[in-house]
Amino acid sequence: MSQKEYDLEPRWYVVHTYSGYENKVKTDLEKTIKNRELQEFFFDIIVPMEEQIEIKDGKRKTNLKKVFPGYVLIKMIVTEQTWYIVRNTRGVTGFVGSGTDPIPLTESEIKKMGFDVQSINIDYEVNDQVKVINGPFENFIGTVTEINKEKHKVKVLVSMFGRETPVELDFAEVEKSN
């Protein structure tokens, strides 16, 4: 990587991997980041998946299929060290870019990929009280029971008709209740 000023803004990069190694690369990289305490440089690692419904022998089966086989998306700050760590993770063949310099995805490329990879920083945790701010449950107050960061979903127990009912909502549909 050429010596230059680093962009300290986290950006999305695409890493090419051996086919079938995508999830292993994600897990190994997460371990390395934790062991080397580099969490402030890495924000998200995604192997984009989509549900595929298959009907076989009259039975409906849902499979998760990789959207981009052989690729992993990483939101990170590129420095000499972070570049080296990603580059040398087993199964990684390199960053997608020109030569040795990784090139971040543009906003329009991210949108074109059909999924919004804007990481949403949520200020609530499991057992927190939240208020639903839009959708059919608007103004309901509930308790967070589960947070799914990959899917940007949160499960909330809301009181409806005198009983607690679990509802799955998008991160953007709830806010921490004061």
Coordinates of C-alpha atoms in Angstrom, one line a residue:
M1 CA 0.0 0.0 0.0
S2 CA 1.4 3.4 -0.9
Q3 CA 2.4 5.8 1.9
K4 CA -0.3 8.4 2.0
E5 CA -2.7 10.2 4.3
Y6 CA -5.2 7.7 5.6
D7 CA -8.9 8.4 5.4
L8 CA -10.0 8.2 9.0
E9 CA -13.7 8.0 8.0
P10 CA -14.9 4.4 8.0
R11 CA -15.9 3.2 4.5
W12 CA -17.2 0.0 2.9
Y13 CA -14.6 -2.1 1.1
V14 CA -15.1 -5.3 -0.8
V15 CA -12.7 -8.2 -0.2
H16 CA -12.4 -11.1 -2.6
T17 CA -12.2 -14.5 -1.0
Y18 CA -11.9 -18.1 -2.2
S19 CA -15.4 -19.4 -2.9
G20 CA -17.0 -21.0 0.1
Y21 CA -14.6 -19.2 2.5
E22 CA -16.8 -16.1 3.0
N23 CA -18.1 -17.0 6.5
K24 CA -14.8 -18.3 7.6
V25 CA -13.1 -15.1 6.6
K26 CA -15.7 -13.1 8.5
T27 CA -15.3 -15.3 11.7
D28 CA -11.4 -15.3 11.5
L29 CA -11.3 -11.6 10.9
E30 CA -13.6 -10.9 13.9
K31 CA -11.4 -13.0 16.1
T32 CA -8.2 -11.3 15.0
I33 CA -9.8 -7.8 15.5
K34 CA -10.8 -8.8 19.0
N35 CA -7.5 -10.3 19.9
R36 CA -5.5 -7.3 18.6
E37 CA -8.1 -4.9 20.1
L38 CA -8.7 -3.1 16.8
Q39 CA -12.4 -2.7 17.2
E40 CA -12.2 1.1 16.7
F41 CA -11.0 0.4 13.1
F42 CA -13.6 -2.2 12.1
F43 CA -17.3 -1.4 12.2
D44 CA -19.1 -4.2 10.3
I45 CA -18.3 -7.3 8.3
I46 CA -21.0 -8.7 6.1
V47 CA -21.5 -11.7 3.9
P48 CA -24.7 -10.5 2.1
M49 CA -27.3 -13.2 2.1
E50 CA -30.8 -13.4 0.7
E51 CA -33.6 -15.8 1.4
Q52 CA -34.5 -18.1 -1.4
I53 CA -37.7 -20.1 -1.3
E54 CA -37.6 -23.5 -2.9
I55 CA -40.6 -25.8 -3.3
K56 CA -39.5 -29.4 -3.5
D57 CA -41.9 -32.3 -3.3
G58 CA -44.7 -29.9 -2.4
K59 CA -42.8 -28.7 0.6
R60 CA -41.7 -25.1 1.0
K61 CA -38.1 -24.7 2.0
T62 CA -36.3 -21.4 2.7
N63 CA -32.6 -21.3 2.1
L64 CA -30.1 -18.5 2.7
K65 CA -28.0 -17.9 -0.4
K66 CA -25.0 -15.7 -0.7
V67 CA -25.8 -12.6 -2.8
F68 CA -22.1 -12.2 -3.9
P69 CA -20.3 -15.5 -3.7
G70 CA -16.6 -15.0 -3.1
Y71 CA -17.0 -11.5 -1.6
V72 CA -17.2 -10.1 1.9
L73 CA -18.1 -6.4 2.6
I74 CA -16.1 -4.7 5.4
K75 CA -16.8 -1.3 6.9
M76 CA -13.4 -0.2 8.2
I77 CA -10.8 2.5 8.4
V78 CA -7.9 1.5 6.2
T79 CA -4.4 1.9 7.8
E80 CA -1.2 0.0 7.1
Q81 CA -2.1 -2.4 9.9
T82 CA -5.8 -3.0 9.1
W83 CA -5.0 -3.5 5.4
Y84 CA -2.3 -6.0 6.3
I85 CA -4.6 -7.9 8.7
V86 CA -7.5 -8.2 6.2
R87 CA -5.1 -9.0 3.3
N88 CA -3.5 -11.8 5.3
T89 CA -6.6 -13.5 6.6
R90 CA -6.8 -17.0 5.4
G91 CA -9.1 -17.3 2.4
V92 CA -8.7 -13.6 1.4
T93 CA -7.3 -13.1 -2.1
G94 CA -7.3 -9.3 -1.9
F95 CA -9.2 -6.1 -1.8
V96 CA -11.3 -5.1 -4.8
G97 CA -9.6 -2.0 -6.2
S98 CA -6.8 -1.0 -8.4
G99 CA -3.4 -2.5 -7.6
T100 CA -2.8 -2.6 -3.9
D101 CA -5.0 0.3 -2.9
P102 CA -8.4 -0.7 -1.7
I103 CA -11.1 1.5 -3.2
P104 CA -14.2 2.2 -1.0
L105 CA -17.7 1.7 -2.4
T106 CA -19.6 4.8 -3.3
E107 CA -23.0 5.6 -1.9
S108 CA -24.6 4.8 -5.2
E109 CA -22.8 1.4 -5.4
I110 CA -24.0 0.6 -2.0
K111 CA -27.6 1.5 -2.9
K112 CA -27.4 -0.4 -6.2
M113 CA -26.5 -3.6 -4.3
G114 CA -30.0 -3.5 -3.0
F115 CA -29.3 -3.4 0.6
D116 CA -28.7 -0.5 2.8
V117 CA -25.5 -0.9 4.7
Q118 CA -25.7 2.2 6.7
S119 CA -24.9 1.0 10.1
I120 CA -27.4 2.3 12.5
N121 CA -26.1 3.2 15.9
I122 CA -28.8 2.2 18.4
D123 CA -28.8 3.6 21.9
Y124 CA -31.0 0.9 23.4
E125 CA -30.2 -2.6 24.7
V126 CA -32.1 -5.8 25.6
N127 CA -34.5 -5.0 28.6
D128 CA -34.7 -1.3 27.7
Q129 CA -38.0 0.5 27.3
V130 CA -38.5 1.8 23.8
K131 CA -41.2 3.7 22.0
V132 CA -42.4 2.7 18.6
I133 CA -42.1 5.9 16.4
N134 CA -43.9 4.7 13.2
G135 CA -45.7 1.8 11.6
P136 CA -48.8 0.0 12.9
F137 CA -47.6 0.1 16.5
E138 CA -46.8 3.8 16.6
N139 CA -46.8 5.3 20.1
F140 CA -46.7 1.8 21.8
I141 CA -44.1 1.4 24.6
G142 CA -42.4 -1.9 24.9
T143 CA -39.4 -3.8 26.2
V144 CA -36.6 -4.9 23.9
T145 CA -36.2 -8.7 24.1
E146 CA -33.8 -9.2 21.2
I147 CA -31.5 -7.2 18.9
N148 CA -30.5 -8.6 15.5
K149 CA -27.7 -6.3 14.1
E150 CA -27.3 -8.2 10.8
K151 CA -31.0 -7.8 9.9
H152 CA -31.4 -4.4 11.6
K153 CA -34.4 -5.8 13.5
V154 CA -35.4 -5.5 17.1
K155 CA -37.9 -7.7 19.0
V156 CA -40.1 -5.7 21.4
L157 CA -42.7 -6.9 23.8
V158 CA -45.7 -4.5 23.6
S159 CA -48.8 -4.7 25.7
M160 CA -51.8 -5.2 23.4
F161 CA -55.3 -6.0 24.6
G162 CA -54.0 -6.6 28.1
R163 CA -51.3 -9.1 27.1
E164 CA -47.6 -8.9 26.1
T165 CA -47.1 -9.5 22.4
P166 CA -43.7 -9.9 20.7
V167 CA -43.3 -7.6 17.7
E168 CA -40.4 -7.5 15.3
L169 CA -39.5 -4.0 14.1
D170 CA -36.8 -2.2 12.2
F171 CA -34.2 -0.3 14.1
A172 CA -35.5 2.9 12.6
E173 CA -39.1 2.2 13.9
V174 CA -38.2 2.5 17.6
E175 CA -36.4 4.9 19.9
K176 CA -35.3 4.7 23.5
S177 CA -38.1 5.7 25.8
N178 CA -37.2 8.3 28.5

